[in-house]
Short mmCIF file of C-alpha atoms and ligand atoms in Angstrom, two decimals:
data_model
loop_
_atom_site.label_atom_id
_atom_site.label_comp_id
_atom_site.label_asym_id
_atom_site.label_seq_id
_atom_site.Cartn_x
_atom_site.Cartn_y
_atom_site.Cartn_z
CA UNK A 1 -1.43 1.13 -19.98
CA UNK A 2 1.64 -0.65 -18.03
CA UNK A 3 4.64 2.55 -16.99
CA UNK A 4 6.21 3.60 -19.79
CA UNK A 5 10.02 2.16 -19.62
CA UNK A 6 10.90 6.24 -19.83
CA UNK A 7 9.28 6.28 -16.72
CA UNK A 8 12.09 3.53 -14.85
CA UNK A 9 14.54 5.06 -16.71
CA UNK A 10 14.04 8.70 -15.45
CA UNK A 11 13.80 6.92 -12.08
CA UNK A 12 17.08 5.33 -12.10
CA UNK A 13 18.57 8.53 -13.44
CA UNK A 14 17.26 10.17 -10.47
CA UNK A 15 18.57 7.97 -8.14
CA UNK A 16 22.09 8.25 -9.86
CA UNK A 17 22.23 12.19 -9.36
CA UNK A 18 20.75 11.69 -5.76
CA UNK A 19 23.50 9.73 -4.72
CA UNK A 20 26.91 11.19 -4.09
CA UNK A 21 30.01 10.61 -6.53
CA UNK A 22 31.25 7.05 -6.87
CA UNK A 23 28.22 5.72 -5.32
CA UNK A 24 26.75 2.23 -5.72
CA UNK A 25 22.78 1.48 -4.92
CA UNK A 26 21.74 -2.22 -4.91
CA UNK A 27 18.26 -3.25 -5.29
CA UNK A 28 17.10 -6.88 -5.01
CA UNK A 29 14.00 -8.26 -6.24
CA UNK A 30 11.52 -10.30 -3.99
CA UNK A 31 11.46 -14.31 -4.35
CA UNK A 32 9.08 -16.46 -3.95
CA UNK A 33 7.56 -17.98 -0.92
CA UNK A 34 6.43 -21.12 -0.38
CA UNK A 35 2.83 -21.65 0.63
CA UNK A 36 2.89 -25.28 1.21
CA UNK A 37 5.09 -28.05 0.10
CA UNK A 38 6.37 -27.54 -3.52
CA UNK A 39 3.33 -24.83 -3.92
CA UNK A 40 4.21 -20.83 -3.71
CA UNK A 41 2.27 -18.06 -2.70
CA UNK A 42 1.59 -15.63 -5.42
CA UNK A 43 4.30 -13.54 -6.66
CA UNK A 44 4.73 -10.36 -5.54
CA UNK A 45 7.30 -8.14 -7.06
CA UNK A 46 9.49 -5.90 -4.39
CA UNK A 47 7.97 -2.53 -4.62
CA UNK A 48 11.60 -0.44 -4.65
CA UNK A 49 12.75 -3.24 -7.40
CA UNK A 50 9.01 -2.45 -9.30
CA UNK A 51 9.22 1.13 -8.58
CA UNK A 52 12.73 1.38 -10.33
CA UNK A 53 12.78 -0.57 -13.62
CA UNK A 54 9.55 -3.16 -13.77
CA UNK A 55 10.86 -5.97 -14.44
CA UNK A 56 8.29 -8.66 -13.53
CA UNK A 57 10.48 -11.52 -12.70
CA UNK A 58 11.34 -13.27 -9.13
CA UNK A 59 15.12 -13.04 -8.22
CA UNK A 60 16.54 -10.29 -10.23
CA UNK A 61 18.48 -7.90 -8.86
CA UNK A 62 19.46 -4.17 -10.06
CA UNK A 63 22.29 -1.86 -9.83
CA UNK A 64 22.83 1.53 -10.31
CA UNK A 65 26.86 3.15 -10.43
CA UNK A 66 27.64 6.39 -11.04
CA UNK A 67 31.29 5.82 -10.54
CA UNK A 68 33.47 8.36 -12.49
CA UNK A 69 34.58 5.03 -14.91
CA UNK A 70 30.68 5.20 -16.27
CA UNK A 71 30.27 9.08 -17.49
CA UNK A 72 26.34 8.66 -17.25
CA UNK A 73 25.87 5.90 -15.02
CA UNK A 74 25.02 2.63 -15.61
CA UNK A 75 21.88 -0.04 -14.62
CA UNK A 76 23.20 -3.60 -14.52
CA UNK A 77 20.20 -6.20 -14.24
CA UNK A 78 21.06 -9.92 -12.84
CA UNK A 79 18.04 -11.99 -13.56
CA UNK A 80 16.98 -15.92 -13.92
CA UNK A 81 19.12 -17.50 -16.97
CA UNK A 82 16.52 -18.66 -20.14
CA UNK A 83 16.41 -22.62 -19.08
CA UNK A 84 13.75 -25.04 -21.19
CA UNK A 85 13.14 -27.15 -18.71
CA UNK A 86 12.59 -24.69 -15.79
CA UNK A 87 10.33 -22.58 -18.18
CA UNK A 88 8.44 -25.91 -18.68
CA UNK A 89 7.55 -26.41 -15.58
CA UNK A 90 7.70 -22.92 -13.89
CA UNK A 91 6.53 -20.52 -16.75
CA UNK A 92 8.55 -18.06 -19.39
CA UNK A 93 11.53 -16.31 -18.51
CA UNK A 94 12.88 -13.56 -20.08
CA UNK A 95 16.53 -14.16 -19.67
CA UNK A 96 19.20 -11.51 -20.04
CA UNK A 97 19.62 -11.06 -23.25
CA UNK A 98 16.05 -9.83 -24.03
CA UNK A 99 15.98 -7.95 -20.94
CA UNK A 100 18.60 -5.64 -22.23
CA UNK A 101 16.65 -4.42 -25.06
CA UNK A 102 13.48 -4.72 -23.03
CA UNK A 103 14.66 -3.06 -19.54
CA UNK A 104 16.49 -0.25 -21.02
CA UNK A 105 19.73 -1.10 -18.70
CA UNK A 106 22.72 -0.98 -19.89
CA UNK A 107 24.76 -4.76 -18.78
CA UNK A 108 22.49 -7.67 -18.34
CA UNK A 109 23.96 -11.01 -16.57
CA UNK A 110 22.45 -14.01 -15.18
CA UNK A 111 21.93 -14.09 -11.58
CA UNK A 112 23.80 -16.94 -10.99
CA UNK A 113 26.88 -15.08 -11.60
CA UNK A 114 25.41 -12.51 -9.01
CA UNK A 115 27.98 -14.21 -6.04
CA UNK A 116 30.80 -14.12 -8.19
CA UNK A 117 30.73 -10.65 -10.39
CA UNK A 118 29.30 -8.38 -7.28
CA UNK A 119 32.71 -8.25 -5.63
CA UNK A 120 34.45 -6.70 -8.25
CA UNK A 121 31.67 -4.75 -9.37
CA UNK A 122 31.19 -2.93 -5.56
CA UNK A 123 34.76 -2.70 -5.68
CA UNK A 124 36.51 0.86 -5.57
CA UNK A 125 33.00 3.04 -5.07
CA UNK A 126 33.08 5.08 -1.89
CA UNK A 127 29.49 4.62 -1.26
CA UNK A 128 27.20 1.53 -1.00
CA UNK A 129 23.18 2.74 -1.23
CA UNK A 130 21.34 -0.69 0.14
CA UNK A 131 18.40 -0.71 1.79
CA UNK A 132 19.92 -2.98 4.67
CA UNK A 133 17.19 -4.97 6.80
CA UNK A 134 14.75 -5.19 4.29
CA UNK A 135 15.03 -8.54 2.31
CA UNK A 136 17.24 -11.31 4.80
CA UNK A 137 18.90 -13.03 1.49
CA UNK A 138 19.71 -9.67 0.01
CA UNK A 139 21.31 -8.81 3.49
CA UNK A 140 23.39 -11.76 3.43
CA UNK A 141 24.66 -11.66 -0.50
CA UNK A 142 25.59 -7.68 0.19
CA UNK A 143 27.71 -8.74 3.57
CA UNK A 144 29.59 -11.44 2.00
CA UNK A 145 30.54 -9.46 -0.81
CA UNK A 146 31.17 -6.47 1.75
CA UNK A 147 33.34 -8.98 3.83
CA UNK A 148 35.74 -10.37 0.82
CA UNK A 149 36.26 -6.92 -0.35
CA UNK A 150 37.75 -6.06 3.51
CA UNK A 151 39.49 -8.79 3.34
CA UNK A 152 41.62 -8.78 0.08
CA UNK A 153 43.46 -5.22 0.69
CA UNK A 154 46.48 -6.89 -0.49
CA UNK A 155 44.89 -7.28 -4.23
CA UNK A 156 43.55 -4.01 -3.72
CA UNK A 157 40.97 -4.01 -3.29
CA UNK A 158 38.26 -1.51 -1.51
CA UNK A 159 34.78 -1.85 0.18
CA UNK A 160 33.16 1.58 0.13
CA UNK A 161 33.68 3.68 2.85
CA UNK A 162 30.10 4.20 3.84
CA UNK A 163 26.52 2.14 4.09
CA UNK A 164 23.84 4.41 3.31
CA UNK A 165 19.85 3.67 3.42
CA UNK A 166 19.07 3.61 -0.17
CA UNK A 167 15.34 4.34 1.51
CA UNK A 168 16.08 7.38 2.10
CA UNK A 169 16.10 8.51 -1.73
CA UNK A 170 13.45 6.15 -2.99
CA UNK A 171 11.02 7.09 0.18
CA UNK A 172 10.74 10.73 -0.98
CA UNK A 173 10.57 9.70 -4.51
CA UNK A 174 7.70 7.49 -4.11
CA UNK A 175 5.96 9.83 -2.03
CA UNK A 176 4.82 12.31 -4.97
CA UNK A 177 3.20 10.41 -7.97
CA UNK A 178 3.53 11.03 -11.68
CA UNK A 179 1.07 11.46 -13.86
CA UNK A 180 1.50 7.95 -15.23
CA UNK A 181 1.49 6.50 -11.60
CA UNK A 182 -2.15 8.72 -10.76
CA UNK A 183 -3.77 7.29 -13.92
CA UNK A 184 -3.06 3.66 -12.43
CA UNK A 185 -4.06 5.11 -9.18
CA UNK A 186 -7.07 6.32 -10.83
CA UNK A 187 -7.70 2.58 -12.29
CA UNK A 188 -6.90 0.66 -9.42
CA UNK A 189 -9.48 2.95 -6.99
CA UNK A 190 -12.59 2.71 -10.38
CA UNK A 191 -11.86 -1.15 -9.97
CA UNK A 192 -12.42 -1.40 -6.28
CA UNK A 193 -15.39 1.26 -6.23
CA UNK A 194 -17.21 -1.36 -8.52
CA UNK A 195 -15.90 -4.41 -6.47
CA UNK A 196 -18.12 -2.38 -3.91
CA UNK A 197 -21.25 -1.35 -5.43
CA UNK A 198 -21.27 -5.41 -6.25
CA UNK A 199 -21.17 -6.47 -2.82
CA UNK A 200 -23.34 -4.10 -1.68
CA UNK A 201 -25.95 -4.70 -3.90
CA UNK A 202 -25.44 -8.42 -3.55
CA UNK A 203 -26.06 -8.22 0.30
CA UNK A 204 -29.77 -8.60 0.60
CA UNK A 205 -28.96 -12.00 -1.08
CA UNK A 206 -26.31 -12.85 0.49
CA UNK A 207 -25.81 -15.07 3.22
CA UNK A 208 -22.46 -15.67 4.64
CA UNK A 209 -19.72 -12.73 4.81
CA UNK A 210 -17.71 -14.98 2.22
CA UNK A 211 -20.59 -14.41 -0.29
CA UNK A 212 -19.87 -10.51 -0.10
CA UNK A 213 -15.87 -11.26 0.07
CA UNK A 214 -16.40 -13.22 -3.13
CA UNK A 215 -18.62 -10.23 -5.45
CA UNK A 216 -15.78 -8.15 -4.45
CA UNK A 217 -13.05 -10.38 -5.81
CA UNK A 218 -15.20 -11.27 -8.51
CA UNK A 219 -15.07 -7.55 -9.75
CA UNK A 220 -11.50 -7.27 -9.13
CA UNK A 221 -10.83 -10.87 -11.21
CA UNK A 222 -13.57 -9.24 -13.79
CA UNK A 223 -11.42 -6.15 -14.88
CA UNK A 224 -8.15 -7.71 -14.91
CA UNK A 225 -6.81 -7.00 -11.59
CA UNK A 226 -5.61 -10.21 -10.24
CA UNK A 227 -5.21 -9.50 -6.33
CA UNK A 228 -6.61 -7.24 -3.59
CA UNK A 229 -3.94 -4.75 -2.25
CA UNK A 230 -4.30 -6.73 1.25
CA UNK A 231 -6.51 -8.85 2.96
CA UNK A 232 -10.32 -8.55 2.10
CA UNK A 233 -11.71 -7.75 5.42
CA UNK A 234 -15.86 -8.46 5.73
CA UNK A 235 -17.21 -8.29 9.42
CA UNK A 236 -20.99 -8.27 9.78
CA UNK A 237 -21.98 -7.66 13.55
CA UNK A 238 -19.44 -7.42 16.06
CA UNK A 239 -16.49 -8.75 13.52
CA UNK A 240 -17.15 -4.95 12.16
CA UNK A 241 -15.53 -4.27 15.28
CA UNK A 242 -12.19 -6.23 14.50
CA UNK A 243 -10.08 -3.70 13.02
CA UNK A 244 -7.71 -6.46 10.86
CA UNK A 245 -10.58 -8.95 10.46
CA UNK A 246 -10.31 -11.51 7.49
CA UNK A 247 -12.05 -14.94 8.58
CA UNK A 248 -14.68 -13.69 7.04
CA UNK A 249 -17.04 -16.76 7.44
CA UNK A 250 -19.42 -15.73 9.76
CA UNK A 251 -23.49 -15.82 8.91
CA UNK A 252 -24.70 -12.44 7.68
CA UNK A 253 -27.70 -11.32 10.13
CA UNK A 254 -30.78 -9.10 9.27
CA UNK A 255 -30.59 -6.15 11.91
CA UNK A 256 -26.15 -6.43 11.78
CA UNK A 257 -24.34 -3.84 10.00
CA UNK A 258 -21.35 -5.18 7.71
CA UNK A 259 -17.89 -3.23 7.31
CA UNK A 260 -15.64 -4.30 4.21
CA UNK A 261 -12.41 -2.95 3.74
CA UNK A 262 -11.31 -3.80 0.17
CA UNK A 263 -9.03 -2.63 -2.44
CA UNK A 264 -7.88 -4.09 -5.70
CA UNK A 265 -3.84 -3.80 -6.70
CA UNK A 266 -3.73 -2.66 -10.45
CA UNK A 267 -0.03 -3.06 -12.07
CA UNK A 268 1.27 -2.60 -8.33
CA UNK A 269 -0.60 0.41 -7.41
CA UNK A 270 -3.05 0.11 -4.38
CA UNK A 271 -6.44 0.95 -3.46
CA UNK A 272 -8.02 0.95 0.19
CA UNK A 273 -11.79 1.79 0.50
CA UNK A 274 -13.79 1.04 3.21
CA UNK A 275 -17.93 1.21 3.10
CA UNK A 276 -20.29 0.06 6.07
CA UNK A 277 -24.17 -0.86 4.92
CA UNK A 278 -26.82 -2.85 7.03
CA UNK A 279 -27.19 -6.04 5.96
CA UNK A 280 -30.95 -5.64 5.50
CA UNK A 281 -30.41 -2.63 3.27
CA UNK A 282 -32.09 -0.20 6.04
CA UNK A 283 -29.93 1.35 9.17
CA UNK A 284 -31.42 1.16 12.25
CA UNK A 285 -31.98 4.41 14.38
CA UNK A 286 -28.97 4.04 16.55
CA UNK A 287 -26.98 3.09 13.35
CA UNK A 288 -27.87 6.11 11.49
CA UNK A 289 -26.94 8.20 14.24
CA UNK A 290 -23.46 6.40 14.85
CA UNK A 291 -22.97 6.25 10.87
CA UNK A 292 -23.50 9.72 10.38
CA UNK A 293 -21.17 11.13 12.89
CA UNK A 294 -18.45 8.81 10.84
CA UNK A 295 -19.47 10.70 7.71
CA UNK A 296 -19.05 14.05 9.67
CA UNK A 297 -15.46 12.85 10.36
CA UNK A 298 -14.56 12.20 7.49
CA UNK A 299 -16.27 15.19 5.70
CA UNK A 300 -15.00 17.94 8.07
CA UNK A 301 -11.32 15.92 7.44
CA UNK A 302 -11.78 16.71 3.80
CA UNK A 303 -11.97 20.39 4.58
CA UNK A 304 -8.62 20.81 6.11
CA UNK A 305 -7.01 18.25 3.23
CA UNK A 306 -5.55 20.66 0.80
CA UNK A 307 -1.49 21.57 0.23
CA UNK A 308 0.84 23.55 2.77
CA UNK A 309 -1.69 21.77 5.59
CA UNK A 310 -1.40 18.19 7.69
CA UNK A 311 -2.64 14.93 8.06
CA UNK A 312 -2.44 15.96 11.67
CA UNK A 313 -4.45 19.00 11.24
CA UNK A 314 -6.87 16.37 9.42
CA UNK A 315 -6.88 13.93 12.29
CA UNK A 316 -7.44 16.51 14.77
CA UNK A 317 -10.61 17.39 13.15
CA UNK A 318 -12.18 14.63 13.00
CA UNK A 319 -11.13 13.33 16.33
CA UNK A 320 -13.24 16.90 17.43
CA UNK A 321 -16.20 15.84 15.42
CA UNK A 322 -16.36 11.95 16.78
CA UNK A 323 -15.50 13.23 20.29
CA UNK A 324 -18.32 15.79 20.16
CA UNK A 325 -21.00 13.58 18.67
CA UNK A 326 -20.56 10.78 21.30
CA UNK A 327 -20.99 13.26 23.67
CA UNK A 328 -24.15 13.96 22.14
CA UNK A 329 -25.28 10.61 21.71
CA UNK A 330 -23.96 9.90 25.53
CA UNK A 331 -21.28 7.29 25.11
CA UNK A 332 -19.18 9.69 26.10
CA UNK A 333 -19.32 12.02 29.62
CA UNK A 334 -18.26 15.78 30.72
CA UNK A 335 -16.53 18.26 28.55
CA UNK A 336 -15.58 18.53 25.22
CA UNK A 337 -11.51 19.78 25.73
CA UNK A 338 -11.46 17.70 28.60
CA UNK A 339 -12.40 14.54 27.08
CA UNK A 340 -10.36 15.12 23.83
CA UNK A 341 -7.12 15.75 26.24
CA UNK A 342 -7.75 12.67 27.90
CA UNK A 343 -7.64 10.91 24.88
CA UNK A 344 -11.13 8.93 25.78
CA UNK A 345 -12.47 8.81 22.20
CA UNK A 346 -9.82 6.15 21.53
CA UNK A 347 -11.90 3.47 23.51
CA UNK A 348 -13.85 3.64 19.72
CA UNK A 349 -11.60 5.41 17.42
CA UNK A 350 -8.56 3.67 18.06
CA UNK A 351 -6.64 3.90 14.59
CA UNK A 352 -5.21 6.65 12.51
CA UNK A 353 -6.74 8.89 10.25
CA UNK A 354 -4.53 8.58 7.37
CA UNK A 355 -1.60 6.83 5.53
CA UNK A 356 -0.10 6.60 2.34
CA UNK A 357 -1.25 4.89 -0.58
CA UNK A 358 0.94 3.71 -3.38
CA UNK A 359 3.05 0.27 -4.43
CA UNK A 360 2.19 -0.66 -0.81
CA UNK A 361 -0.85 -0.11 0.71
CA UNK A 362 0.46 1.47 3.58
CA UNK A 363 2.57 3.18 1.31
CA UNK A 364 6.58 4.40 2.45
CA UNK A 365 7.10 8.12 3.44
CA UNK A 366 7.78 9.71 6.40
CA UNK A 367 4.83 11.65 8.16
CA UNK A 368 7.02 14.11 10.02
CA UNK A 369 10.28 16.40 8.62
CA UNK A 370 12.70 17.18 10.60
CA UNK A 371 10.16 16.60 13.78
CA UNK A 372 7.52 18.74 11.94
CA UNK A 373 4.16 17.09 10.55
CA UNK A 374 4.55 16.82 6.43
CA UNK A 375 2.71 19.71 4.55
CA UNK A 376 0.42 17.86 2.11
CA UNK A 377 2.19 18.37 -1.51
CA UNK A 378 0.52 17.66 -5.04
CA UNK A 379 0.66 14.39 -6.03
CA UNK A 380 0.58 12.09 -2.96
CA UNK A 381 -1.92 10.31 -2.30
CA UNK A 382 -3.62 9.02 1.42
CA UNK A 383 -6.65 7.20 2.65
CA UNK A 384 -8.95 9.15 5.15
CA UNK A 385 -10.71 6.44 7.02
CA UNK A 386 -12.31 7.74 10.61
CA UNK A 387 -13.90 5.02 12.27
CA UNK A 388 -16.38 3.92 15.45
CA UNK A 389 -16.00 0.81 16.76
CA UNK A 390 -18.15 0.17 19.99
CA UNK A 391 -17.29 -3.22 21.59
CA UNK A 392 -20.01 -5.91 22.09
CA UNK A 393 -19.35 -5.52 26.05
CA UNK A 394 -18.19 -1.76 25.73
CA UNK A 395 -20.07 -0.14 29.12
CA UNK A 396 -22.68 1.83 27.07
CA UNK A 397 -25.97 1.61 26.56
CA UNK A 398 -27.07 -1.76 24.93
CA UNK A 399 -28.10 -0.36 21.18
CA UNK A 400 -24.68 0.91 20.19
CA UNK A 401 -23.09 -2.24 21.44
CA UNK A 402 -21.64 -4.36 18.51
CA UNK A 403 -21.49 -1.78 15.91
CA UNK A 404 -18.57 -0.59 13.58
CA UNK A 405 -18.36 1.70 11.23
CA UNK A 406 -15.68 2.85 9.32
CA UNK A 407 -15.49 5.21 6.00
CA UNK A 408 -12.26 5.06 3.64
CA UNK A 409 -11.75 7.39 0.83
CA UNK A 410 -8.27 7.77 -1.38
CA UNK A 411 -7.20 11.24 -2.20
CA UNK A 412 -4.97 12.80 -4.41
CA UNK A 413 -4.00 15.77 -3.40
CA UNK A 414 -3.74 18.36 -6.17
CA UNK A 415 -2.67 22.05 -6.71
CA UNK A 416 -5.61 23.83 -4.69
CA UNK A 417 -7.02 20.75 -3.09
CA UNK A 418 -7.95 17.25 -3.37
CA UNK A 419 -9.82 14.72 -5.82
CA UNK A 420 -11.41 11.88 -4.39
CA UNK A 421 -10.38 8.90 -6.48
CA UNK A 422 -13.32 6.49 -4.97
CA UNK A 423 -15.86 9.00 -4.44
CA UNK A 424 -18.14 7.18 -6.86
CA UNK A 425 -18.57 4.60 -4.07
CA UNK A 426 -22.02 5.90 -2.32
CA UNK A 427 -21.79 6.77 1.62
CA UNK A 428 -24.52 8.74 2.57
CA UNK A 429 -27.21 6.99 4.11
CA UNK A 430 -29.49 7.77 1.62
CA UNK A 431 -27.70 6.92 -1.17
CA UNK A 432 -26.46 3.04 0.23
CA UNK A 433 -30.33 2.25 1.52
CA UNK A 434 -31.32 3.72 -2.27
CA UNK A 435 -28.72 1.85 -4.16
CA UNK A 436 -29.36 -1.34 -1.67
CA UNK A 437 -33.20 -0.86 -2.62
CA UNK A 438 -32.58 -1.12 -6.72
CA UNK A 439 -30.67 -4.47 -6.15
CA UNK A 440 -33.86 -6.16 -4.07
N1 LIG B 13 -6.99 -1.79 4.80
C1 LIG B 13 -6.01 -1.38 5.72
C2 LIG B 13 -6.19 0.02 6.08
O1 LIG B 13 -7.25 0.57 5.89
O2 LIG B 13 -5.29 0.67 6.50
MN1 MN B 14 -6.39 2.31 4.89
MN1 MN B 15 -8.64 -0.04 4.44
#
């Protein structure tokens, strides 16, 4: 089920009570971008503008006042006019006049009046809430406005006082997810754990890392979600080793393992899960070793993710489980203290832990408070994705050279705990060689 508009609503009211009296917040929508000439990429709605009121629409643009003329405050939506011919060509519109009824705000115009009505309309608050630097045009519209208001004190008129980062509200807001945001949390991860089963099945039979790229969009396309969260990364061999890797065109090689990072975007929510399988369907000895000090990580991480603790507490766990085990395995030298305070397991575990997970993949929110790490709270959600990555000319011995691994669960983090939204995808060895076995 799409957000409830109650849901948007509730949002906006929050906002209004967040800001201070006579405040104005101004949200723009994204527009499209062009891909080539007269072609556009996909649309992508602006996750604030989404996370507010949902209204699907390129180049709309929403306000929220609480300025002592509107007792309750007030959501004005500009959007694209209704226009036949446009709609021919371009696809529906729902115009203002629908959107009123539809978008539960309270004044609707078109946005081609935006240039001309936002003057008057920012005029007399004391605050502006804008999240400045984040979309160019919107930066420009805002300033010009800003600019005639200074300059027309002689029809009195008056730009508010003060600029404030509208981010700073929405940030924390978005950080801790409703019920109604969890169950499409829930959906987007179920989608993206079967986009991976697929590909792993597929990948005795597969040839190219396209092939496995292609079951996993197939699954997303399958249930209804129309595009991955980010780029589909699939690196056999040493591409595993390519942390951002998306050619994926490279031949798939008995003996390689393959790493694909993949996530589905269902109704703007993200998913991010990573799984790493030989492309045989067996792991070698020295991958087994290597993969199972990755699973370590990320299983001793789990035990520290629970509320009141930190990601950082998280990270420093498993950053003491990979450091040890190379030790073990001799890719790494000397003591165990000593090597963790010299930072040298970051030759092959070079990324982060964790992040956020929501409307963006890596999701807004700030990890620290007030120069403290964040105590984990109910209701956000973060990937934990530990990873080993040992170059192809990394000075080690020859059988760990080329390999990358990386694991990447989404959690929830809940009243006593966690629940692992993609745990359904397998990761232990034995259940990826059993699962890879079935599909032969
Ligand atoms: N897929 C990007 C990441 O794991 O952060
Ligand atoms: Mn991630
Ligand atoms: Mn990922």
């Amino acid at each position: 089920m799409p957000l409830d508009n109650t849901e948007f609503l509730t949002r906006q009211k929050h906002v209004l009570q967040s800001m201070q009296p006579n405040s104005i917040a101004i949200v723009p929508a994204s527009s499209l971008v062009t891909r080539s000439s007269d072609t556009e990429y996909p649309f992508r709605q602006d996750s604030y503008f989404h996370y507010l009121c949902g209204f699907p629409e390129p180049d709309a643009w929403l306000l929220l006042t609480n300025h002592q003329r509107y007792s309750n405050g007030m959501g004005i939506l500009f959007c694209l006019d209704k226009d036949p011919t446009m709609e021919i060509w371009h696809g529906r519109r729902i115009g203002p006049k629908q959107a009123k009824g539809d978008y539960g705000v309270d004044l609707t115009f078109a946005v081609d009046e935006l240039e001309q009505r936002l003057e008057d309309i920012i005029d007399g608050h004391q605050h502006l809430y804008f999240a400045a630097g984040h979309n160019r045009h919107a930066d420009e519209v805002v300033s010009t406005a800003l600019q005639s208001l200074r300059n027309a004190p002689k029809q009195s008129k008056q730009a508010p006082a003060s600029s404030i980062d509208l981010r700073l509200i929405l940030d924390e807001m978005r950080l801790i997810k409703s019920a109604a945001e969890i169950d499409l949390m829930r959906r987007a991860a179920a989608i993206s754990t079967q986009a991976h089963i697929r590909a792993t099945k597929f990948a005795t039979s597969a040839k190219n890392e396209y092939h496995l790229e292609a079951e996993i969009h197939h699954e997303f396309a399958m249930q209804g979600a129309k595009y991955p969260a980010y780029g589909t990364i699939v690196g056999a061999g040493d591409n595993s080793c390519i942390l951002h890797y998306t050619e994926n065109n490279q031949e798939l090689k008995d003996g390689d393992l393959v790493l694909i990072d993949a996530g589905c975007e269902w109704q703007g929510y993200a998913s991010d899960i990573t799984r790493t399988f030989p492309v045989s369907g067996q792991f070698s000895v020295a991958q087994k070793q290597l993969y199972q000090l990755v699973l370590d990580a990320q299983l001793a991480a789990f035990e520290v993710i629970k509320p009141n603790n930190t990601i950082a507490q998280a990270s420093e766990t498993a950053i003491a489980v990979i450091t040890q085990g190379l030790l073990e395995l001799g890719i790494l030298q000397g003591e165990l203290a000593d090597n963790i305070e010299r930072l040298t397991y970051r030759e092959f575990y070079m990324h982060g832990l964790s992040h956020w997970l929501g409307l963006d993949v890596h999701d807004v929110g700030h990890y620290k408070v007030d120069g403290q790490d964040r105590p984990l709270l109910a209701g956000m959600v973060l990937t934990v994705e530990p990873g080993i990555y040992i170059a192809p000319d990394a000075d080690v011995e020859s059988k760990w050279r080329g390999i990358g691994i990386r694991i990447e669960d989404n959690l929830l983090i809940t009243s006593n705990g966690f629940e692992n939204l993609t745990e359904a995808a397998p990761k232990t060895i034995d259940a990826i060689e059993a699962l890879m076995k079935k599909s032969h």
